[in-house]
Coordinates of C-alpha atoms and ligand atoms in Angstrom, one line a residue:
M1 CA 117.4 100.5 -10.0
A2 CA 116.4 100.2 -13.6
R3 CA 116.0 103.9 -14.3
G4 CA 115.8 107.2 -12.7
G5 CA 112.5 108.6 -11.4
R6 CA 110.0 107.3 -8.8
Q7 CA 110.1 103.7 -7.9
T8 CA 107.1 101.6 -6.8
H9 CA 106.3 98.0 -5.7
F10 CA 105.2 95.2 -8.1
G11 CA 104.6 92.6 -5.4
Y12 CA 108.0 92.6 -3.7
E13 CA 109.9 93.8 -6.7
T14 CA 110.8 97.4 -7.0
V15 CA 109.9 98.7 -10.4
P16 CA 109.9 102.2 -12.0
L17 CA 106.5 103.8 -11.3
E18 CA 105.7 104.0 -14.9
D19 CA 106.1 100.3 -15.4
K20 CA 103.8 99.0 -12.8
Q21 CA 100.6 99.5 -14.8
G22 CA 101.7 97.5 -17.7
L23 CA 102.8 94.7 -15.4
V24 CA 99.4 94.7 -13.7
D25 CA 97.5 94.7 -17.0
N26 CA 99.4 91.5 -18.0
V27 CA 98.3 89.8 -14.8
F28 CA 94.6 90.5 -15.4
H29 CA 94.9 89.7 -19.1
S30 CA 96.3 86.3 -18.1
V31 CA 93.7 85.4 -15.4
A32 CA 90.5 87.2 -16.9
R33 CA 88.6 84.2 -17.9
R34 CA 89.2 82.3 -14.7
Y35 CA 89.1 85.4 -12.4
D36 CA 85.7 84.8 -10.7
L37 CA 86.3 81.0 -10.2
M38 CA 89.6 81.8 -8.6
N39 CA 88.1 84.4 -6.2
D40 CA 85.8 81.6 -4.9
L41 CA 88.7 79.2 -4.6
M42 CA 91.1 81.4 -3.0
S43 CA 88.8 82.9 -0.4
G44 CA 86.8 79.8 0.2
G45 CA 83.7 81.7 -0.9
L46 CA 84.5 84.5 1.6
H47 CA 84.7 87.2 -1.0
R48 CA 80.9 86.9 -1.4
A49 CA 80.4 87.9 2.3
W50 CA 82.8 90.8 2.0
K51 CA 81.2 92.1 -1.2
G52 CA 77.9 91.7 0.5
A53 CA 79.0 94.0 3.3
L54 CA 80.0 96.5 0.6
V55 CA 76.7 96.3 -1.1
T56 CA 75.0 96.9 2.3
A57 CA 77.1 100.0 2.8
V58 CA 76.3 101.2 -0.7
N59 CA 72.7 100.8 0.2
P60 CA 71.1 101.4 -3.3
P61 CA 67.6 102.8 -3.0
R62 CA 64.9 99.9 -3.3
S63 CA 62.4 102.6 -4.7
G64 CA 62.7 103.6 -8.5
R65 CA 64.8 106.7 -7.4
G66 CA 67.8 107.3 -9.5
F67 CA 71.1 106.1 -8.1
A68 CA 74.3 106.3 -10.0
L69 CA 77.3 104.1 -8.9
L70 CA 80.7 104.1 -10.4
D71 CA 82.5 100.8 -9.7
L72 CA 86.2 101.5 -10.2
A73 CA 88.6 98.6 -11.2
G74 CA 85.2 96.7 -11.4
G75 CA 86.7 94.0 -13.6
T76 CA 84.1 91.4 -14.5
G77 CA 81.3 93.2 -12.8
D78 CA 80.8 91.1 -9.7
V79 CA 80.1 94.2 -7.4
A80 CA 78.0 95.8 -10.0
F81 CA 75.7 92.8 -10.4
R82 CA 75.2 92.6 -6.7
V83 CA 74.4 96.3 -6.4
V84 CA 71.8 96.4 -9.2
E85 CA 70.2 93.1 -7.9
A86 CA 70.0 94.8 -4.4
G87 CA 68.6 98.2 -5.8
G88 CA 65.5 99.3 -7.4
A89 CA 64.7 100.1 -11.0
G90 CA 66.7 103.5 -10.9
T91 CA 70.0 101.9 -9.9
R92 CA 72.7 102.0 -12.6
V93 CA 76.2 100.9 -12.3
T94 CA 79.2 102.0 -14.4
V95 CA 82.0 99.6 -14.3
C96 CA 85.2 101.3 -15.2
D97 CA 88.5 99.2 -15.6
I98 CA 91.7 99.7 -17.4
N99 CA 91.7 96.1 -18.6
P100 CA 89.6 95.2 -21.8
D101 CA 89.7 91.4 -21.2
M102 CA 88.2 91.8 -17.7
L103 CA 85.6 94.1 -19.1
E104 CA 84.7 91.6 -22.0
V105 CA 84.0 88.8 -19.5
G106 CA 81.9 91.3 -17.5
R107 CA 79.8 92.3 -20.6
E108 CA 79.2 88.6 -21.5
R109 CA 78.0 87.9 -17.9
A110 CA 75.8 91.0 -17.8
A111 CA 74.1 89.9 -21.1
E112 CA 73.7 86.3 -19.7
R113 CA 71.9 87.7 -16.6
G114 CA 69.9 90.2 -18.5
L115 CA 71.6 93.1 -16.7
D116 CA 73.2 94.8 -19.7
G117 CA 70.5 97.6 -19.4
S118 CA 71.6 98.6 -15.9
V119 CA 75.3 97.9 -15.9
S120 CA 77.6 99.5 -18.5
F121 CA 81.3 98.5 -18.9
E122 CA 83.8 101.2 -19.8
E123 CA 87.5 101.2 -20.2
G124 CA 89.3 103.8 -18.2
N125 CA 92.2 104.4 -15.8
A126 CA 91.3 105.2 -12.1
E127 CA 94.1 107.8 -12.1
E128 CA 92.3 109.8 -14.9
L129 CA 88.7 109.2 -15.1
P130 CA 86.7 109.9 -18.2
Y131 CA 83.7 111.4 -16.3
P132 CA 82.6 114.9 -15.4
D133 CA 82.9 116.4 -11.9
R134 CA 80.1 115.5 -9.4
S135 CA 78.6 112.8 -11.6
F136 CA 78.0 109.8 -9.3
D137 CA 76.0 109.2 -6.0
C138 CA 78.6 106.5 -4.8
V139 CA 82.0 105.3 -5.9
T140 CA 83.3 101.9 -5.0
I141 CA 86.5 100.0 -5.5
A142 CA 86.9 96.4 -4.5
F143 CA 90.3 94.6 -4.4
G144 CA 91.4 97.2 -7.0
I145 CA 93.2 100.1 -5.3
R146 CA 96.4 98.2 -4.5
N147 CA 97.0 97.6 -8.2
V148 CA 96.8 101.2 -9.1
P149 CA 100.3 102.7 -9.3
R150 CA 99.5 106.3 -8.0
I151 CA 96.9 105.6 -5.3
E152 CA 96.6 109.3 -4.3
R153 CA 95.6 110.2 -7.9
A154 CA 92.8 107.6 -7.9
L155 CA 91.5 108.9 -4.6
A156 CA 91.5 112.4 -5.9
E157 CA 89.6 111.3 -9.1
A158 CA 87.0 109.4 -6.9
Y159 CA 86.5 112.5 -4.8
R160 CA 86.2 114.6 -8.0
V161 CA 83.4 112.6 -9.8
L162 CA 81.4 112.1 -6.5
K163 CA 78.4 114.4 -6.0
L164 CA 78.3 116.4 -2.8
G165 CA 76.9 114.1 -0.2
G166 CA 78.3 111.0 -2.0
R167 CA 80.1 108.2 -0.4
F168 CA 83.4 106.5 -1.4
L169 CA 83.7 102.7 -0.4
C170 CA 86.9 100.8 -0.8
L171 CA 87.1 97.1 0.1
E172 CA 90.8 95.9 0.2
F173 CA 92.9 93.2 1.7
S174 CA 94.3 94.5 5.0
S175 CA 96.3 93.4 7.9
I176 CA 95.5 90.5 10.2
D177 CA 94.9 91.5 13.8
I178 CA 94.5 88.2 15.6
P179 CA 97.7 86.5 16.9
G180 CA 98.3 83.1 15.3
L181 CA 96.0 83.7 12.3
D182 CA 98.8 85.8 10.7
A183 CA 101.2 82.8 10.5
L184 CA 98.5 80.6 9.1
Y185 CA 97.4 83.3 6.7
E186 CA 101.1 83.8 5.6
L187 CA 101.4 80.2 5.0
Y188 CA 98.2 79.9 2.9
S189 CA 99.0 83.0 0.8
F190 CA 102.5 82.1 -0.1
Q191 CA 102.3 78.3 -0.3
V192 CA 98.8 77.6 -1.5
I193 CA 97.5 80.5 -3.6
P194 CA 100.3 80.6 -6.3
R195 CA 99.9 76.8 -6.7
V196 CA 96.1 76.9 -7.0
G197 CA 96.6 79.9 -9.3
E198 CA 98.9 77.9 -11.5
A199 CA 96.6 74.9 -11.6
V200 CA 93.4 77.0 -12.6
T201 CA 94.8 79.8 -14.7
G202 CA 98.3 78.5 -15.8
D203 CA 99.9 81.6 -14.3
R204 CA 101.7 81.1 -11.0
E205 CA 103.4 84.5 -11.2
A206 CA 100.2 86.4 -11.5
Y207 CA 99.0 85.0 -8.2
Q208 CA 102.4 85.3 -6.6
Y209 CA 102.1 89.1 -7.5
L210 CA 98.7 89.3 -6.0
V211 CA 99.6 87.9 -2.7
E212 CA 102.9 90.0 -2.5
S213 CA 100.8 93.2 -3.4
I214 CA 98.6 92.6 -0.4
R215 CA 101.7 92.7 1.9
K216 CA 102.9 95.8 0.4
F217 CA 99.6 97.8 0.7
P218 CA 99.5 100.4 3.4
K219 CA 98.0 99.4 6.8
P220 CA 94.5 100.3 7.4
K221 CA 95.1 103.4 9.5
A222 CA 97.6 104.7 7.1
F223 CA 95.3 104.2 4.2
A224 CA 92.4 105.9 6.0
Q225 CA 94.8 108.9 6.5
M226 CA 95.3 108.9 2.7
I227 CA 91.7 109.0 2.2
E228 CA 91.3 111.9 4.5
A229 CA 94.1 113.8 2.8
S230 CA 92.2 113.4 -0.6
G231 CA 89.3 115.6 1.0
F232 CA 87.0 112.9 2.2
R233 CA 85.2 113.5 5.6
R234 CA 83.8 111.1 8.3
V235 CA 86.5 108.6 7.2
S236 CA 86.3 105.2 8.8
F237 CA 87.1 101.6 8.3
T238 CA 85.8 98.2 9.5
P239 CA 88.0 95.1 9.5
M240 CA 86.4 91.9 8.5
T241 CA 87.5 88.3 9.1
G242 CA 90.2 89.1 11.6
G243 CA 91.6 91.9 9.4
V244 CA 92.0 89.8 6.3
V245 CA 90.1 92.6 4.5
A246 CA 88.8 96.1 5.5
L247 CA 86.0 98.2 4.2
H248 CA 87.1 101.8 4.0
S249 CA 84.5 104.6 3.9
G250 CA 84.7 108.4 3.3
W251 CA 82.1 111.0 2.3
R252 CA 82.2 114.0 -0.1
L253 CA 80.6 116.7 2.2
Ligands
SAM1 C1 91.6 92.1 -8.2 S1 90.7 92.7 -9.6 C2 89.2 93.2 -8.9 C3 88.0 93.1 -9.7 C4 86.6 93.4 -9.1 N1 86.7 94.7 -8.4 C5 86.3 92.3 -8.0 O1 86.3 92.6 -6.9 O2 86.0 91.3 -8.5 C6 91.6 94.3 -9.8 C7 91.1 95.0 -11.1 O3 91.8 96.3 -11.1 C8 92.0 96.7 -12.4 N2 92.9 97.8 -12.5 C9 94.2 97.8 -12.3 N3 94.7 99.0 -12.4 C10 93.7 99.8 -12.8 C11 93.7 101.2 -13.1 N4 94.7 102.0 -13.1 N5 92.5 101.8 -13.4 C12 91.4 100.9 -13.4 N6 91.4 99.6 -13.2 C13 92.5 99.1 -12.8 C14 92.3 95.4 -13.1 O4 92.3 95.4 -14.5 C15 91.5 94.4 -12.4 O5 90.3 94.2 -13.2

């Protein structure tokens, strides 16, 4: 144990809670420019279908009605772009992420796609959001919550900034529920992903962390209970691809 105080996981390492964020930030600083390419390579393109399911659940209005989405840990804006493309003229997305390198890549992409009027990129910590109470219609977080050191704080903040009647949606890696697939997935995660990560980004350890952090994340039922304990109602989750990922949902009522 390095110091006193609360400990947490950084992959399989146990680190002081206050050190985790800096370690996570180094990972995303290192992979920012190749992050989107790596998502396609690692998931065989499946992340597109998972994000598609998230966007369907967000269900942005196709009319010009105003709709404000906060995409937490939104990185390079992948979810944000999909939501504004699915929604009508009143759909606006705020991407909030702690990492300026990921946000910079996102800003460039938004400008290239002509979406910079509908998507804004803002630096912020999911544990302490720089937004007033009840300011968003929907809050999403995709593959981000497991990187946040104090998950309960991020859930409480998501709840605080949601309007009454607003929905929280969280897409995250989960636990495999098909016998046989788990062993294959284990092999792929620990043997293939860190090697591909090293070849594409030059940083094997970053991808080693990412696969280890998936194993350390709470099981879907336990995570659903955490969402409920933060005040959300009608909490549910939908496993996808045999439990590789799950889409969690809760409402502020
Ligand atoms: C795996 S990426 C996901 C990016 C994006 N949501 C996607 O699905 O493509 C995780 C993101 O979480 C961000 N992150 C980590 N800790 C955070 C925190 N405390 N607050 C906000 N963002 C955080 C990282 O900077 C990174 O961009």
